[in-house]
Coordinates of C-alpha atoms in Angstrom, one line a residue:
M11 CA 9.0 -59.3 -13.7
T12 CA 6.6 -60.7 -16.4
T13 CA 7.1 -64.2 -17.7
V14 CA 5.9 -64.8 -21.3
P15 CA 5.2 -68.5 -21.8
S16 CA 7.1 -70.3 -24.5
I17 CA 5.1 -71.3 -27.6
T18 CA 7.7 -73.9 -28.7
S19 CA 7.8 -76.9 -26.4
G20 CA 11.1 -77.1 -24.5
A21 CA 12.2 -73.5 -25.2
L22 CA 13.4 -71.4 -22.4
P23 CA 10.9 -68.8 -21.1
M24 CA 11.5 -65.2 -22.1
F25 CA 11.5 -62.5 -19.4
L26 CA 10.4 -59.0 -20.1
P27 CA 10.9 -56.0 -17.8
P28 CA 7.8 -54.3 -16.4
T29 CA 6.5 -51.6 -18.7
G30 CA 4.4 -48.5 -18.2
L31 CA 4.9 -45.1 -16.6
H32 CA 5.0 -46.4 -13.0
A33 CA 7.7 -49.0 -13.8
S34 CA 9.7 -46.3 -15.7
L35 CA 9.5 -43.9 -12.8
R36 CA 10.6 -46.5 -10.4
R37 CA 13.7 -47.2 -12.4
I38 CA 14.5 -43.5 -12.8
W39 CA 14.1 -43.0 -9.0
A40 CA 16.2 -46.0 -8.2
L41 CA 19.0 -44.5 -10.3
V42 CA 18.7 -41.1 -8.5
E43 CA 18.6 -42.9 -5.1
R44 CA 21.8 -44.6 -6.0
Y45 CA 23.5 -41.3 -6.6
M46 CA 22.1 -40.0 -3.4
Y47 CA 23.7 -42.8 -1.5
L48 CA 27.0 -42.0 -3.2
L49 CA 26.8 -38.3 -2.2
R50 CA 25.7 -39.1 1.3
S51 CA 28.6 -41.5 1.9
S52 CA 31.2 -38.9 0.8
G53 CA 31.6 -35.6 2.6
V54 CA 34.2 -34.5 0.0
R55 CA 31.6 -34.7 -2.8
L56 CA 29.2 -32.5 -0.8
I57 CA 31.8 -29.9 0.0
E58 CA 32.9 -29.8 -3.6
L59 CA 29.4 -28.9 -4.7
I60 CA 29.5 -25.7 -2.6
Y61 CA 33.2 -24.8 -2.7
W62 CA 33.7 -23.7 -6.3
P63 CA 30.5 -21.7 -6.7
F64 CA 31.1 -20.0 -3.3
L65 CA 34.7 -19.2 -4.3
Q66 CA 33.6 -17.7 -7.6
M67 CA 30.8 -15.7 -6.0
L68 CA 33.3 -14.2 -3.5
T69 CA 35.8 -13.3 -6.2
W70 CA 33.4 -11.5 -8.5
G71 CA 31.4 -10.0 -5.6
F72 CA 34.5 -8.3 -4.2
L73 CA 35.4 -7.1 -7.7
Q74 CA 32.0 -5.6 -8.2
K75 CA 32.2 -3.9 -4.8
Y76 CA 35.5 -2.3 -5.8
L77 CA 34.3 -1.3 -9.2
A78 CA 31.1 0.2 -7.8
D79 CA 33.3 2.7 -5.8
T80 CA 35.5 3.7 -8.8
T81 CA 33.3 3.6 -11.9
S82 CA 29.8 4.5 -13.1
P83 CA 27.0 3.2 -10.8
L84 CA 25.0 2.4 -13.9
A85 CA 27.6 0.1 -15.3
M86 CA 28.2 -1.8 -12.0
G87 CA 25.0 -1.2 -10.1
A88 CA 22.2 -3.5 -9.1
G89 CA 24.5 -6.5 -8.5
V90 CA 24.9 -7.2 -12.3
L91 CA 28.2 -9.0 -11.9
I92 CA 27.0 -11.2 -9.0
G93 CA 23.8 -11.9 -10.8
S94 CA 25.7 -13.0 -13.9
V95 CA 27.9 -15.2 -11.8
L96 CA 25.0 -16.9 -10.0
L97 CA 23.0 -17.5 -13.2
W98 CA 26.1 -18.8 -15.1
D99 CA 26.7 -21.2 -12.2
I100 CA 23.2 -22.6 -12.7
L101 CA 24.1 -23.5 -16.2
F102 CA 27.6 -24.7 -15.5
R103 CA 26.9 -26.7 -12.3
S104 CA 23.8 -28.4 -13.9
K105 CA 26.0 -29.3 -16.9
I106 CA 28.8 -30.6 -14.7
G107 CA 26.3 -32.6 -12.6
F108 CA 25.0 -34.3 -15.7
S109 CA 28.3 -35.0 -17.4
T110 CA 30.4 -36.0 -14.4
T111 CA 27.8 -38.5 -13.1
F112 CA 27.7 -40.1 -16.6
I113 CA 31.5 -40.2 -16.7
E114 CA 31.7 -41.8 -13.3
E115 CA 29.6 -44.6 -14.6
M116 CA 32.2 -45.1 -17.3
W117 CA 35.1 -44.8 -14.9
S118 CA 33.6 -47.6 -12.7
R119 CA 32.8 -49.6 -15.8
N120 CA 29.2 -49.6 -14.7
L121 CA 27.6 -48.1 -17.8
G122 CA 27.4 -51.5 -19.5
N123 CA 25.7 -53.0 -16.5
L124 CA 23.1 -50.3 -16.4
L125 CA 22.2 -50.5 -20.0
T126 CA 22.0 -54.3 -20.0
S127 CA 19.5 -54.0 -17.1
P128 CA 15.8 -53.1 -17.7
L129 CA 16.9 -49.4 -17.5
R130 CA 16.2 -47.8 -20.9
P131 CA 18.4 -45.1 -22.4
F132 CA 15.8 -42.4 -22.0
E133 CA 15.4 -43.4 -18.3
L134 CA 19.1 -43.1 -17.9
V135 CA 19.0 -39.6 -19.4
A136 CA 16.0 -38.7 -17.1
G137 CA 17.8 -40.0 -14.0
L138 CA 20.9 -38.0 -14.9
S139 CA 18.8 -34.9 -15.5
V140 CA 16.9 -35.2 -12.2
W141 CA 20.2 -35.7 -10.3
S142 CA 21.8 -32.7 -12.0
I143 CA 19.0 -30.5 -10.5
I144 CA 19.5 -32.0 -7.1
R145 CA 23.2 -31.4 -7.2
L146 CA 22.6 -27.9 -8.4
L147 CA 20.2 -27.0 -5.6
V148 CA 22.6 -28.5 -3.0
G149 CA 25.4 -26.2 -4.3
M150 CA 23.6 -23.1 -5.3
V151 CA 21.1 -22.5 -2.4
P152 CA 23.9 -21.9 0.2
V153 CA 25.9 -19.7 -2.2
T154 CA 22.8 -17.6 -3.1
L155 CA 22.2 -17.1 0.6
A156 CA 25.8 -16.1 1.1
A157 CA 25.6 -13.6 -1.7
Y158 CA 22.7 -12.0 0.1
Y159 CA 24.3 -11.8 3.6
I160 CA 27.8 -10.8 2.3
F161 CA 27.0 -8.5 -0.6
G162 CA 23.3 -7.7 -0.1
F163 CA 22.4 -9.1 -3.4
N164 CA 19.1 -11.0 -3.5
L165 CA 18.7 -13.2 -6.6
L166 CA 15.0 -13.4 -5.8
D167 CA 14.8 -9.7 -6.8
L168 CA 14.5 -10.9 -10.3
G169 CA 11.0 -12.1 -9.4
L170 CA 9.0 -14.6 -11.5
P171 CA 11.5 -14.3 -14.5
L172 CA 14.0 -16.0 -12.3
A173 CA 12.1 -19.3 -12.5
A174 CA 12.0 -18.9 -16.3
F175 CA 15.7 -18.1 -16.4
F176 CA 16.4 -21.1 -14.2
G177 CA 14.4 -23.5 -16.5
V178 CA 16.1 -22.2 -19.6
L179 CA 19.6 -22.6 -18.3
V180 CA 18.9 -26.1 -16.9
L181 CA 17.5 -27.2 -20.3
T182 CA 20.6 -25.8 -22.0
S183 CA 22.8 -27.7 -19.6
W184 CA 21.0 -30.9 -20.4
A185 CA 21.5 -30.4 -24.1
L186 CA 25.2 -29.7 -23.7
G187 CA 25.5 -32.8 -21.4
L188 CA 23.8 -35.0 -23.9
I189 CA 26.1 -33.9 -26.7
A190 CA 29.2 -34.3 -24.5
A191 CA 28.0 -37.8 -23.4
G192 CA 27.4 -38.8 -27.0
V193 CA 30.9 -37.7 -28.1
I194 CA 32.5 -39.5 -25.1
L195 CA 30.6 -42.7 -26.1
R196 CA 32.0 -42.4 -29.6
Y197 CA 35.6 -41.5 -28.8
G198 CA 36.0 -42.9 -25.3
L199 CA 37.3 -41.3 -22.1
G200 CA 40.0 -39.5 -24.1
A201 CA 37.2 -37.0 -24.9
E202 CA 36.1 -36.5 -21.3
E203 CA 37.7 -33.1 -21.2
L204 CA 34.7 -32.0 -23.4
A205 CA 32.5 -32.4 -20.3
W206 CA 34.2 -29.4 -18.7
S207 CA 35.4 -27.4 -21.7
L208 CA 32.1 -27.3 -23.7
A209 CA 30.4 -24.9 -21.4
F210 CA 33.5 -22.7 -21.2
L211 CA 33.6 -22.6 -24.9
L212 CA 30.2 -20.9 -24.9
L213 CA 31.1 -18.5 -22.1
P214 CA 32.4 -15.6 -24.2
L215 CA 29.6 -16.1 -26.8
C216 CA 26.7 -16.2 -24.2
C217 CA 27.5 -12.6 -23.2
V218 CA 27.5 -13.5 -19.5
Y219 CA 29.3 -10.3 -18.3
Y220 CA 28.6 -7.9 -21.1
P221 CA 25.8 -7.1 -23.6
V222 CA 25.6 -8.5 -27.1
S223 CA 26.4 -5.1 -28.6
V224 CA 30.0 -5.5 -27.4
L225 CA 30.6 -8.3 -29.8
P226 CA 31.6 -7.7 -33.5
D227 CA 28.7 -7.5 -35.8
W228 CA 29.5 -10.8 -37.5
L229 CA 29.6 -12.6 -34.2
Q230 CA 26.3 -11.2 -32.8
P231 CA 24.0 -13.6 -34.7
V232 CA 26.1 -16.5 -33.3
A233 CA 25.6 -15.3 -29.8
L234 CA 21.8 -14.7 -30.3
A235 CA 21.5 -18.3 -31.5
L236 CA 22.5 -19.5 -28.0
P237 CA 19.7 -19.7 -25.4
P238 CA 21.8 -18.4 -22.4
T239 CA 22.5 -15.2 -24.3
H240 CA 18.8 -14.2 -24.0
V241 CA 18.8 -15.1 -20.3
F242 CA 21.7 -12.8 -19.5
E243 CA 20.3 -10.0 -21.7
G244 CA 17.0 -10.4 -19.9
M245 CA 18.7 -10.3 -16.5
R246 CA 20.5 -7.1 -17.3
S247 CA 17.3 -5.5 -18.6
I248 CA 15.6 -6.3 -15.2
L249 CA 18.5 -5.2 -12.9
L250 CA 19.5 -2.0 -14.8
H251 CA 16.2 -0.9 -16.4
N252 CA 13.6 -2.7 -14.4
T253 CA 12.0 -4.1 -17.5
F254 CA 11.4 -7.7 -18.6
D255 CA 11.4 -8.6 -22.3
V256 CA 9.2 -11.7 -22.8
T257 CA 10.5 -12.0 -26.4
E258 CA 14.0 -12.9 -25.1
L259 CA 12.5 -15.7 -23.0
W260 CA 10.5 -17.2 -25.9
W261 CA 13.6 -17.1 -28.2
A262 CA 15.5 -19.0 -25.5
L263 CA 12.8 -21.6 -25.0
W264 CA 12.5 -22.4 -28.8
L265 CA 16.3 -22.6 -29.2
N266 CA 16.4 -25.0 -26.3
V267 CA 13.9 -27.3 -28.0
V268 CA 16.2 -27.4 -31.0
Y269 CA 19.3 -28.1 -29.0
L270 CA 17.7 -30.7 -26.8
I271 CA 16.5 -32.6 -29.8
A272 CA 19.9 -32.4 -31.4
G273 CA 21.6 -33.5 -28.1
Y274 CA 19.3 -36.5 -27.6
V275 CA 19.7 -37.6 -31.2
T276 CA 23.5 -37.4 -30.9
F277 CA 23.5 -39.3 -27.7
S278 CA 21.1 -42.0 -29.0
R279 CA 23.0 -42.6 -32.2
F280 CA 26.4 -42.8 -30.5
L281 CA 24.9 -45.1 -27.9
A282 CA 23.4 -47.4 -30.5
S283 CA 26.8 -47.4 -32.4
A284 CA 28.6 -48.4 -29.2
K285 CA 26.2 -51.3 -28.7
V286 CA 26.6 -52.5 -32.3
N287 CA 30.4 -52.3 -32.2
G288 CA 30.6 -54.0 -28.9
T289 CA 32.5 -51.2 -27.2
L290 CA 30.0 -50.4 -24.5
L291 CA 31.5 -52.9 -22.1
Q292 CA 35.0 -51.9 -22.9
L293 CA 34.6 -48.2 -21.9
G294 CA 36.4 -47.4 -18.7
E295 CA 39.6 -46.2 -17.2

């Protein structure tokens, strides 16, 4: 910790937190390490990360297996339903990992302690983002392997576009998490339901299980303004037609930039408002 000598005789010395990239990375990693200890100390938390995506994969996987025997192979072939479920879970689980970790800090009345420490707001966001990816990998890797051994669907068949799809969906989840966190800061834990419902609100508009053409004409521009829509359109194009449309990916990336900026601005303004109004230390159960 750096001490700045006082100019006025008799005044108390002022302490400033270490600055620079190295110090910032240390604070981010310390936050992530804290969450790792919490996960490691609770087997229930670990099971919960795998349980829900595994259950959903089984449900949709058996449904696809049934439909593949009774309907057109083109409509239900190539594991489209299972692929949609796994990709949607990337978005949803990453979003939940970000939001619930933030809410747990509020439940335990620890958010005020964190933000009165040298930890800066953008470092808090970075720590939550890194932790959401770790939680996502812990939950999705076993489920993806199970989808391969139970239903013969290999998500890696998407090839290199899978990495792009993964990145786009994770970025979207962070944008949604920032917006939800900002609203919760503004309205308190009474708005915590938004952490779970925001992603589900977008589910029918993102065309997870059906193409955009199914939607009414007036609703299609709304769907195309959402980054995940382009991911699921691209996935269906690969699995059903063996083609990858790079334009869809670029649209998704640019839209994510817009939503991430909007999400961070929303979070920052509501956080600043909570500090000014003195409600930051009062947020909790």
